[in-house]
PDB file of C-alpha atoms in Angstrom:
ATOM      1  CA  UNK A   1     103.654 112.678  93.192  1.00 38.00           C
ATOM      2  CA  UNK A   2     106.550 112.712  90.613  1.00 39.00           C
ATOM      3  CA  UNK A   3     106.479 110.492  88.075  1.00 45.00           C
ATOM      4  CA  UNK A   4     110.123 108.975  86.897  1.00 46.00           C
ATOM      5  CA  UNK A   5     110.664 108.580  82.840  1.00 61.00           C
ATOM      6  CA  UNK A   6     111.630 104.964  82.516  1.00 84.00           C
ATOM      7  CA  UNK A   7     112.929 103.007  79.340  1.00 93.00           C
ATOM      8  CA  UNK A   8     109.723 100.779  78.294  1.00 93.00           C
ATOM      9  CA  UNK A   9     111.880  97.479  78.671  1.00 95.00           C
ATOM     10  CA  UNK A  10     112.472  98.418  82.455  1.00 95.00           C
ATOM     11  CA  UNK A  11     109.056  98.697  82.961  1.00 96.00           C
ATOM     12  CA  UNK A  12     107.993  95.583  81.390  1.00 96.00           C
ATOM     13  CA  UNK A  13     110.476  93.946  83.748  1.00 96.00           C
ATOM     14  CA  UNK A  14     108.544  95.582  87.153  1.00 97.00           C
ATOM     15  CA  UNK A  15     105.040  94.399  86.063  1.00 98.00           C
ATOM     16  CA  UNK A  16     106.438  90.654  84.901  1.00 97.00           C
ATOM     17  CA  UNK A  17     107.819  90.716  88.099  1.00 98.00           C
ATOM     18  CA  UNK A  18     104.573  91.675  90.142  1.00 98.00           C
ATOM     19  CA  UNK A  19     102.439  89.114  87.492  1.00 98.00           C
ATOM     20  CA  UNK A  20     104.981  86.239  88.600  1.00 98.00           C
ATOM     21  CA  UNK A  21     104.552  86.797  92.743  1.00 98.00           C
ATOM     22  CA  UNK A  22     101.259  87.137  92.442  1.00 98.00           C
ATOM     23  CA  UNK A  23     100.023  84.289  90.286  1.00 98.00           C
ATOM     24  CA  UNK A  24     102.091  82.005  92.632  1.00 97.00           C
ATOM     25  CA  UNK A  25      99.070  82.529  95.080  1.00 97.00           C
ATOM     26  CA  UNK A  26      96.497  80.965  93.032  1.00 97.00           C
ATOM     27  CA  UNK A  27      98.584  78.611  90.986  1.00 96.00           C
ATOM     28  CA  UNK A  28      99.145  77.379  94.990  1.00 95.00           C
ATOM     29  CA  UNK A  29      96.002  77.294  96.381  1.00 92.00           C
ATOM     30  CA  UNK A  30      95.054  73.786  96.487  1.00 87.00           C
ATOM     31  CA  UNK A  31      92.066  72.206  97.082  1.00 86.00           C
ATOM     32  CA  UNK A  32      89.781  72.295  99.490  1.00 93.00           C
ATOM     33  CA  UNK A  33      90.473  75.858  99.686  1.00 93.00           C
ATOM     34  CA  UNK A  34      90.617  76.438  95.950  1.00 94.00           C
ATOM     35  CA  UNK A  35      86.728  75.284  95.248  1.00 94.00           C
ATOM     36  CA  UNK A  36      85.532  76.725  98.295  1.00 95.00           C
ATOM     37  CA  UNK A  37      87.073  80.359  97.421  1.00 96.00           C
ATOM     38  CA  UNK A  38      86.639  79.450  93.816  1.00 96.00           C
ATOM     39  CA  UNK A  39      89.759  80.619  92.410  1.00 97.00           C
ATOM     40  CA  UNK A  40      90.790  80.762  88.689  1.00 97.00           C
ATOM     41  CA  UNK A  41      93.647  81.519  87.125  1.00 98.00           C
ATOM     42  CA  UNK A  42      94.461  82.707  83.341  1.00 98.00           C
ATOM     43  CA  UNK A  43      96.748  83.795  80.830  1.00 98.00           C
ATOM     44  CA  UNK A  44      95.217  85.968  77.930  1.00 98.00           C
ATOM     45  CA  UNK A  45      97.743  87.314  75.470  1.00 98.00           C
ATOM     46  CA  UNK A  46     100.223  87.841  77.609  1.00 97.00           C
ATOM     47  CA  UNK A  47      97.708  89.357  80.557  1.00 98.00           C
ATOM     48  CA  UNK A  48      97.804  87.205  83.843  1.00 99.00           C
ATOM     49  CA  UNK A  49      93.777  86.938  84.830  1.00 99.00           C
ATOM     50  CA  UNK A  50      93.377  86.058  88.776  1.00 99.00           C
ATOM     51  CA  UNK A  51      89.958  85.564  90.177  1.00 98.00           C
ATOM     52  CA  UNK A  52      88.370  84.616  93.246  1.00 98.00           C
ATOM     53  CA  UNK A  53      84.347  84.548  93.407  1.00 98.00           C
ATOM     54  CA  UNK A  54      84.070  84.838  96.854  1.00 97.00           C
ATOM     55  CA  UNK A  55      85.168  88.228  97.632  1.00 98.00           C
ATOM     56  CA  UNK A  56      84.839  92.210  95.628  1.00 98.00           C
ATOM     57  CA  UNK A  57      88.254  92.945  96.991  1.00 98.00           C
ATOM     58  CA  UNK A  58      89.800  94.306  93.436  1.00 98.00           C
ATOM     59  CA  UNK A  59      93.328  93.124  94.553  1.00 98.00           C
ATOM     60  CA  UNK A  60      92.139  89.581  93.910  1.00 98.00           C
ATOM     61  CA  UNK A  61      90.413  89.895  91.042  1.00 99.00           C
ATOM     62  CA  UNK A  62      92.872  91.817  88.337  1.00 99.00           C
ATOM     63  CA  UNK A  63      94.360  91.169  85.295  1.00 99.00           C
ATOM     64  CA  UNK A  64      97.974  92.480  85.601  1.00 99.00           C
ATOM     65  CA  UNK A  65     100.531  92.632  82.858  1.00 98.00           C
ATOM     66  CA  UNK A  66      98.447  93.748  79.990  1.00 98.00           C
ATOM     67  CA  UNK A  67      99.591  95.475  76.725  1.00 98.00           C
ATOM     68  CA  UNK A  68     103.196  94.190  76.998  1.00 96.00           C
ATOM     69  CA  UNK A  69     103.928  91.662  74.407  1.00 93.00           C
ATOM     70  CA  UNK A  70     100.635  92.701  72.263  1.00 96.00           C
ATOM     71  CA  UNK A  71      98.806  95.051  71.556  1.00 96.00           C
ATOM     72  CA  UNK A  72      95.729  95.504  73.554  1.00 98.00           C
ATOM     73  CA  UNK A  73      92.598  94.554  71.524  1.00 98.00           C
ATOM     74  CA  UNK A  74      88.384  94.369  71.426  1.00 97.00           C
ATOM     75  CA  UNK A  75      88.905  90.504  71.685  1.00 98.00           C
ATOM     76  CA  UNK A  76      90.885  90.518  74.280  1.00 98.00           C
ATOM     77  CA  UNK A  77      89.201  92.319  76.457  1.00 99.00           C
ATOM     78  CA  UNK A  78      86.077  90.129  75.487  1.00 99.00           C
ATOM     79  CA  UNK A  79      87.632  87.120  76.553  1.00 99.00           C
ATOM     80  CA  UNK A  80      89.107  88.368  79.821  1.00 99.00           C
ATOM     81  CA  UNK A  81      85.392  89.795  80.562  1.00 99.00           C
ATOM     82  CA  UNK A  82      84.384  86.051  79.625  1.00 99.00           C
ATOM     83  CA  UNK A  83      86.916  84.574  81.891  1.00 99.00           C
ATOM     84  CA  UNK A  84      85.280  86.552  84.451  1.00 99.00           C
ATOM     85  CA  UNK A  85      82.149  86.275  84.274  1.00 99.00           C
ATOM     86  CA  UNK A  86      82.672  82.538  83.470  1.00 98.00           C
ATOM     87  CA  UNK A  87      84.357  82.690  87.286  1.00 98.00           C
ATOM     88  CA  UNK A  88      81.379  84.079  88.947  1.00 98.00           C
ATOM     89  CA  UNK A  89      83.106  87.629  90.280  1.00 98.00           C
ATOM     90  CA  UNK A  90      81.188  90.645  90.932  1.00 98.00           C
ATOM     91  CA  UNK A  91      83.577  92.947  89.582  1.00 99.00           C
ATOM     92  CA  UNK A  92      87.217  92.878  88.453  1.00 99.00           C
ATOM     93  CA  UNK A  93      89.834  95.559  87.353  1.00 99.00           C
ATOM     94  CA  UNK A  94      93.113  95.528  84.659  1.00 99.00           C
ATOM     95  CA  UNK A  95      95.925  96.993  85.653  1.00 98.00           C
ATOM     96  CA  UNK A  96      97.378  99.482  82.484  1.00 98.00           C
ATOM     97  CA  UNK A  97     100.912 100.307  83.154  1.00 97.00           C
ATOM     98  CA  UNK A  98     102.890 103.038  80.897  1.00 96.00           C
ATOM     99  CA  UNK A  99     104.364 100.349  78.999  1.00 96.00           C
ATOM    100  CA  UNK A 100     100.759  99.713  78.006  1.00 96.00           C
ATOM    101  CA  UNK A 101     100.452 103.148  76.464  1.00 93.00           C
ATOM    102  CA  UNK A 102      97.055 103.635  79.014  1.00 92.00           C
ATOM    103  CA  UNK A 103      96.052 107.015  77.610  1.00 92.00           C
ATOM    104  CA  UNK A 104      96.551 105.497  73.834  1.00 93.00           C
ATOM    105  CA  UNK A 105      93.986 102.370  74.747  1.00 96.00           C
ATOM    106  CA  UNK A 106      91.762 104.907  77.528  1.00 96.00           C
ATOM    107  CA  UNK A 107      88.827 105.035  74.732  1.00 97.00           C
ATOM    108  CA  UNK A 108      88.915 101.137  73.987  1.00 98.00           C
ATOM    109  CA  UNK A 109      88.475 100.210  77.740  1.00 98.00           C
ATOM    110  CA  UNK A 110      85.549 102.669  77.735  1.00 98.00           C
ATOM    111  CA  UNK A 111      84.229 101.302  74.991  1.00 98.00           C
ATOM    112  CA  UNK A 112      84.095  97.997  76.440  1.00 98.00           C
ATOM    113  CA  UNK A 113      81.758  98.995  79.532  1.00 98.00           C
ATOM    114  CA  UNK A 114      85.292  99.364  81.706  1.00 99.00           C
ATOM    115  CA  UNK A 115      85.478 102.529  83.919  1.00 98.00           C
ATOM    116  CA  UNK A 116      88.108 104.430  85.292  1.00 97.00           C
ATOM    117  CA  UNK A 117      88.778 103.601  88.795  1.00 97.00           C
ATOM    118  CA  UNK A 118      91.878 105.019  90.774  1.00 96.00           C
ATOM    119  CA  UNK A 119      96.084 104.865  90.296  1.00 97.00           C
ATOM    120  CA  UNK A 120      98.304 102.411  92.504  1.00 97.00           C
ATOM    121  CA  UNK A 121     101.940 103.776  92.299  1.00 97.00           C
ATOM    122  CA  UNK A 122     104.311 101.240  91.281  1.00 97.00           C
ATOM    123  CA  UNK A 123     108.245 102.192  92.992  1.00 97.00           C
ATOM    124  CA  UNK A 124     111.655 100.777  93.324  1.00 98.00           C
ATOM    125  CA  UNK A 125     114.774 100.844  95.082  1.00 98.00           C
ATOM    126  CA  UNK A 126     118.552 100.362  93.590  1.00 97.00           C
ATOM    127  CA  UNK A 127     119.967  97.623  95.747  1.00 98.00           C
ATOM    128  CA  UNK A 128     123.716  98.762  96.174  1.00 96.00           C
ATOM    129  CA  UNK A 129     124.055  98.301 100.158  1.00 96.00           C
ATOM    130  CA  UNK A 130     122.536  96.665 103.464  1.00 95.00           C
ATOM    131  CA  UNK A 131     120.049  98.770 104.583  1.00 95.00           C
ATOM    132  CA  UNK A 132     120.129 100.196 108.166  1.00 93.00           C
ATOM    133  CA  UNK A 133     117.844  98.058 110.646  1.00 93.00           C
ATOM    134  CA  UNK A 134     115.946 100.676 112.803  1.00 92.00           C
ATOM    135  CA  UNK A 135     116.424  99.899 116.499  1.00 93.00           C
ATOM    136  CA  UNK A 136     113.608  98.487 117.950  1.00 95.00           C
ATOM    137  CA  UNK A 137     111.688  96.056 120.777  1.00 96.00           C
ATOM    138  CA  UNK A 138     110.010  93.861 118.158  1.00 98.00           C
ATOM    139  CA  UNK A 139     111.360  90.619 117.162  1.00 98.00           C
ATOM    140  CA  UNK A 140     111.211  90.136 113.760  1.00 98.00           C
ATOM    141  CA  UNK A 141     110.678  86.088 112.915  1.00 98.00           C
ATOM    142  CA  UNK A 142     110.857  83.417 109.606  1.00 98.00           C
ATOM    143  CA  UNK A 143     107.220  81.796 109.234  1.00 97.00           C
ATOM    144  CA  UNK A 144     107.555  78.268 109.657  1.00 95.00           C
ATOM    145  CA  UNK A 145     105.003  75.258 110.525  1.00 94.00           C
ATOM    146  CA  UNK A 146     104.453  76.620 114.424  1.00 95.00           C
ATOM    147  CA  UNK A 147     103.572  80.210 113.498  1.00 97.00           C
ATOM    148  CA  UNK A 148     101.632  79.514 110.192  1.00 97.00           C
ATOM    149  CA  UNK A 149      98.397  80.070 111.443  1.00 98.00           C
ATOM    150  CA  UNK A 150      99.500  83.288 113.581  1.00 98.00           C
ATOM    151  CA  UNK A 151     100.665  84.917 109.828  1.00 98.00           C
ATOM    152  CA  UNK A 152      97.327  83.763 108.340  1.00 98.00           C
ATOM    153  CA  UNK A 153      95.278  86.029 111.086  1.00 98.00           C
ATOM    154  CA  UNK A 154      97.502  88.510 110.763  1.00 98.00           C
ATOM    155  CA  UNK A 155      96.909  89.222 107.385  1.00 98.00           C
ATOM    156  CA  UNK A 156      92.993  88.851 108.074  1.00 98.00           C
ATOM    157  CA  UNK A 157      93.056  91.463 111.060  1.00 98.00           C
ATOM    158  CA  UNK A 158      95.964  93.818 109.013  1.00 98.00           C
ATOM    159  CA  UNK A 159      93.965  93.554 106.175  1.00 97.00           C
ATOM    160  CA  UNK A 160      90.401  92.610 106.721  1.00 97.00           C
ATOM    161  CA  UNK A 161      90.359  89.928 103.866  1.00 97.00           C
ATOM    162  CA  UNK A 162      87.226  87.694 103.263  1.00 97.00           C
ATOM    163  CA  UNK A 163      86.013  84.652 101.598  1.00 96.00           C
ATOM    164  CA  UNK A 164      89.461  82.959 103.016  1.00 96.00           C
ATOM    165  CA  UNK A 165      91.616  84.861 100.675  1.00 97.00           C
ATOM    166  CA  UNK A 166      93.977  85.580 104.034  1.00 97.00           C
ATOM    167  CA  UNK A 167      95.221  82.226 103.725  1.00 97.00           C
ATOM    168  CA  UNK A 168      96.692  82.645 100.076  1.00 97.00           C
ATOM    169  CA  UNK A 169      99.896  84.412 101.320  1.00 97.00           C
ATOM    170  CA  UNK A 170     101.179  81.581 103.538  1.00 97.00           C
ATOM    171  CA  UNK A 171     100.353  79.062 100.554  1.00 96.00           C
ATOM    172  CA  UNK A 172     103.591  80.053  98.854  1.00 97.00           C
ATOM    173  CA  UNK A 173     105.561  78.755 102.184  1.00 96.00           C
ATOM    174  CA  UNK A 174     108.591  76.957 101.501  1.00 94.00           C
ATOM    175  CA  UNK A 175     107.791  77.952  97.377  1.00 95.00           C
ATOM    176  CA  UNK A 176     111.742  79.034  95.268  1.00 96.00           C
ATOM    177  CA  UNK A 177     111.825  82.276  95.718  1.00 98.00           C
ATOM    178  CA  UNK A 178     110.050  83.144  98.813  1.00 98.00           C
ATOM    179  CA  UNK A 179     110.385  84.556 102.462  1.00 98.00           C
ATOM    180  CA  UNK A 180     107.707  85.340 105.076  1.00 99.00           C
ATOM    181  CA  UNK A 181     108.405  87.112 108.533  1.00 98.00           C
ATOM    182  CA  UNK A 182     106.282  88.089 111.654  1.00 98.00           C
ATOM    183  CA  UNK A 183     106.767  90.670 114.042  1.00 98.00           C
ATOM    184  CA  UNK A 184     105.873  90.049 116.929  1.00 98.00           C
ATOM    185  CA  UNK A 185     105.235  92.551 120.201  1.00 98.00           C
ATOM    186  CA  UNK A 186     105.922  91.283 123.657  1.00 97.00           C
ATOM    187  CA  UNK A 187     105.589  88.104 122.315  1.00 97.00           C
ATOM    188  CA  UNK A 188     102.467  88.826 120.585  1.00 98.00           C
ATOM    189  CA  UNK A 189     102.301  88.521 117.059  1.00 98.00           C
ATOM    190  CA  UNK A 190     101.393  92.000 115.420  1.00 99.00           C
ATOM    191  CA  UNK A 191     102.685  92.065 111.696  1.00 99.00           C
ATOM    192  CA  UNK A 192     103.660  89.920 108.857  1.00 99.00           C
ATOM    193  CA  UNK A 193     105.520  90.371 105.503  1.00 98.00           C
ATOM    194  CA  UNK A 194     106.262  88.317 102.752  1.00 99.00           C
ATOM    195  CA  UNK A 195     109.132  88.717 100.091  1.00 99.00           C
ATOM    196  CA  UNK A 196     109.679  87.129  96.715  1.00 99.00           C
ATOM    197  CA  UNK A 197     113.098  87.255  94.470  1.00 98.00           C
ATOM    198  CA  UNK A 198     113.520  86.654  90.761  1.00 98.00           C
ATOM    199  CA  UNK A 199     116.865  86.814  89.177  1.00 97.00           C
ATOM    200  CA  UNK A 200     117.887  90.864  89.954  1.00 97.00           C
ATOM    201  CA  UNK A 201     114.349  91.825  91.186  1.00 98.00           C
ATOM    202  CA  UNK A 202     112.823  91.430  94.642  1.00 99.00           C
ATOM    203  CA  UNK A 203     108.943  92.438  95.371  1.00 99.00           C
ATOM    204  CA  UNK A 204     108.367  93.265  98.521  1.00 98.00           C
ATOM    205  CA  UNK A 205     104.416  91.338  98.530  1.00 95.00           C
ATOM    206  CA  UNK A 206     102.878  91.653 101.131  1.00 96.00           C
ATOM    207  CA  UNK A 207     103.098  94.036 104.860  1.00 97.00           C
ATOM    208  CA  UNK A 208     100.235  94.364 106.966  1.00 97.00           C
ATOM    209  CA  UNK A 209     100.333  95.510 110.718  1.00 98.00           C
ATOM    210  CA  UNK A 210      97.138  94.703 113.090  1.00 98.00           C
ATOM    211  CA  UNK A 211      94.893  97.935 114.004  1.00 97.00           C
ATOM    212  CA  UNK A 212      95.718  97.826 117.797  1.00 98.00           C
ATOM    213  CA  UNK A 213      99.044  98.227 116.972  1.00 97.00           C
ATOM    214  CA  UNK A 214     100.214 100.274 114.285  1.00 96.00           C
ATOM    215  CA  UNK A 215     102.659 103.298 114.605  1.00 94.00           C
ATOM    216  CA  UNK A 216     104.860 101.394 116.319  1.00 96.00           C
ATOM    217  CA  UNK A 217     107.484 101.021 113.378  1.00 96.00           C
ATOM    218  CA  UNK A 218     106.495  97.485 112.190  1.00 97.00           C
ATOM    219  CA  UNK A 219     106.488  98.186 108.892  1.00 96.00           C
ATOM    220  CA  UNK A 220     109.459  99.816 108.800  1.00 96.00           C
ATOM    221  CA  UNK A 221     111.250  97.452 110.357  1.00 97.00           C
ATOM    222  CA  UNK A 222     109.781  94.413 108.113  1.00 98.00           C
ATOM    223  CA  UNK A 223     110.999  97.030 104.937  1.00 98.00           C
ATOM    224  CA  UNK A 224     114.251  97.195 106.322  1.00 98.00           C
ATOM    225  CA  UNK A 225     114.899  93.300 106.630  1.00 98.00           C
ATOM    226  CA  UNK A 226     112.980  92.202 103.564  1.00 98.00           C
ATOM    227  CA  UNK A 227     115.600  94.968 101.804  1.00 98.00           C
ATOM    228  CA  UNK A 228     118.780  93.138 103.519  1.00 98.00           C
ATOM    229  CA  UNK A 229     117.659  89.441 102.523  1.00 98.00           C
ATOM    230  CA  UNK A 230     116.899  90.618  99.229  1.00 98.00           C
ATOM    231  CA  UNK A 231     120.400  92.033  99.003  1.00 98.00           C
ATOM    232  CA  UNK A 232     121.959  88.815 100.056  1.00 98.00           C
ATOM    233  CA  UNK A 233     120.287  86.973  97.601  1.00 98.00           C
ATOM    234  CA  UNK A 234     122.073  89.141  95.423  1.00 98.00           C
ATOM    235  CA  UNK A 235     118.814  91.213  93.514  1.00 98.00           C
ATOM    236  CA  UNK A 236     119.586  94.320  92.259  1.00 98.00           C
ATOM    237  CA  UNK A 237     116.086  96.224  92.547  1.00 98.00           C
ATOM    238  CA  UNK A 238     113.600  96.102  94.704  1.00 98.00           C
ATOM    239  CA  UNK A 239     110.092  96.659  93.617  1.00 98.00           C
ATOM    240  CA  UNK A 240     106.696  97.524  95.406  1.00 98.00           C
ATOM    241  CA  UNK A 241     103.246  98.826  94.716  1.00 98.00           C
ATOM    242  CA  UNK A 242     100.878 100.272  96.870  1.00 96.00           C
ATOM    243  CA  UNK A 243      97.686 102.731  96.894  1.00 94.00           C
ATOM    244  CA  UNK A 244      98.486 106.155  95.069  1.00 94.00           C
ATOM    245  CA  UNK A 245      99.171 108.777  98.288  1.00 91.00           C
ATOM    246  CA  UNK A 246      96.376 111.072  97.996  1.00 94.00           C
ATOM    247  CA  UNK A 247      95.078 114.675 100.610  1.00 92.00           C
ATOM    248  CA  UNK A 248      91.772 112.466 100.786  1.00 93.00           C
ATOM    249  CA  UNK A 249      93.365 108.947 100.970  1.00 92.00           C
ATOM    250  CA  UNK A 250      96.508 108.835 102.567  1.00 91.00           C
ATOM    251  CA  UNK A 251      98.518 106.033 102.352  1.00 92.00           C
ATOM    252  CA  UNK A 252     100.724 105.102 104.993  1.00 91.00           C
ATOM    253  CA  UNK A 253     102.232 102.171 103.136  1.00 92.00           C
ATOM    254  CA  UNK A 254     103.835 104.507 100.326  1.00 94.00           C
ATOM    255  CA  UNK A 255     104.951 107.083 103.130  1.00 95.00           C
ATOM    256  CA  UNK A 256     106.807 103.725 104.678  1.00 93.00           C
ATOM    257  CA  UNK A 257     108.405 103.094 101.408  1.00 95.00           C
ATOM    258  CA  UNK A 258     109.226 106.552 100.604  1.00 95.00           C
ATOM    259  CA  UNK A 259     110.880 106.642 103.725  1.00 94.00           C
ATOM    260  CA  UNK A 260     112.817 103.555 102.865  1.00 95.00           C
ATOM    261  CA  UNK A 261     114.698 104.966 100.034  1.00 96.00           C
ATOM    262  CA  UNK A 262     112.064 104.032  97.465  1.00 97.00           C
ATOM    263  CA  UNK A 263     111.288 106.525  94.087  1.00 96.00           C
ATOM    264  CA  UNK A 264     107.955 106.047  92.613  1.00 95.00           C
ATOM    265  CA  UNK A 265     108.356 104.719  88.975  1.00 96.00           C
ATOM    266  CA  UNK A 266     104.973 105.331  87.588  1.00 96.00           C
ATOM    267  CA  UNK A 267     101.065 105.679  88.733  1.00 96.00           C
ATOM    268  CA  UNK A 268      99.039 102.861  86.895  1.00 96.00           C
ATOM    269  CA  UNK A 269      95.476 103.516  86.121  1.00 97.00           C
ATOM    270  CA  UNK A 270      92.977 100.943  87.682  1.00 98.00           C
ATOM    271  CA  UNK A 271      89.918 100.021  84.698  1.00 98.00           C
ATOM    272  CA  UNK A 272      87.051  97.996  86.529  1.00 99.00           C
ATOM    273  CA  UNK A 273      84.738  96.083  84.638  1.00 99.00           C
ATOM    274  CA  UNK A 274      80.944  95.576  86.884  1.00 99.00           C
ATOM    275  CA  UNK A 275      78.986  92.974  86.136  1.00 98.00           C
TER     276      UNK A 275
END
């Protein structure tokens, strides 16, 4: 996978970006659904801490946008073990992108009890154009108040989320900044996307197709319109991050986005901390 050389200032931009979309799902997550999935949110030195207690699924329990504005540290990775443990999680994992100078701070994580884990591959996409909508039968719809619940099990099935974290995404309905779609097959819901926009930058958050009914260009086509609204909302780059594409783990997600015109900017080890 090739890696792109990118100015450090870029790359802070990508991961402030990610840390902003994806805090917006806990900072919205309202009781009775916050204390029942026992979700905590933190800042620590610049690192955004998200937790939920009632699931292992990494994705919800990361730290993302460490080593940025400060230098990573002993204390504070003590107090983002503390907030952790503090929120009752299994397990949890910090995100080090290059900006964080990972191989530079690979002994202190190790040090701290942290071990190496795997790579997701953060990559963008230069926004100078509409993008070509592939032909297609599905109809690709804007969540609103009727299909709310359809998204929600969409993202369970696509995904296979637990302890009710499939019901973050649609929380951010309606939030500045966001857009969420279904695709729908015959009339049957099959997919669902969200996207959020910042100033020039657009993350593409969230795309998950049901088993029954993947390979039938879903994905591809939810890519393709998240890309043309983000366009006419005037961003500049689009961003994404997915599993790192490996012989033993494929991952169809980053072959979608490859496809789509994406480069990869940079892999970003994965540190996770057990309890």
């Amino acid at each position: 996978m090739e890696k792109i050389s990118l100015e450090r200032d870029f790359i802070k931009k990508l991961e402030n970006q990610e840390a902003q979309y994806w805090s917006d799902y806990y900072l919205c997550c309202k009781s009775p659904l916050q204390d029942s999935a026992g979700v905590s949110i933190t800042v620590i030195n610049g690192a955004v801490c998200c937790a939920v207690a009632t699931t292992d699924r990494l994705a919800f329990n990361r730290t993302i946008g460490i080593g940025l504005d400060y230098e990573i540290s002993d204390e504070q990775l003590k107090e983002i073990i503390k907030f952790y443990e503090r929120a009752g999680v299994n397990r949890f994992m910090v995100q080090v992108s290059p900006a964080a100078f990972p191989e530079k701070n690979k002994e202190l994580f190790l040090k701290n009890g942290f071990v190496r884990h795997n790579q997701w591959a953060k990559s963008y996409k230069k926004l100078v154009d509409k993008t070509e909508i592939p032909e297609s039968e599905l109809v690709i719809e804007d969540l609103n108040l009727s299909n709310v619940e359809e998204f929600d099990n969409v993202i369970k099935e696509a995904f296979e989320f637990d302890g009710g974290t499939h019901l973050f995404i649609s929380r951010t309905y309606k939030r500045p900044g966001w857009k969420h779609y279904l695709a729908r097959d015959n009339g049957k819901a099959i997919a669902a996307a969200s996207l959020f926009t910042c100033g020039k930058f657009a993350s593409l958050a969230i795309c998950g197709t049901i088993p029954e009914a993947r390979g039938k260009g879903a994905q591809s086509l939810l890519i393709a319109r998240r890309l043309n609204d983000a366009f006419k909302a005037g961003c500049e780059i689009a961003v994404v991050e997915t599993s790192e594409d490996l012989p033993d783990k494929p991952s169809q997600s980053y072959r979608n986005i490859l496809k789509a015109g994406f480069e990869t900017a940079y892999l970003r080890p994965n540190y996770v901390y057990n309890f």
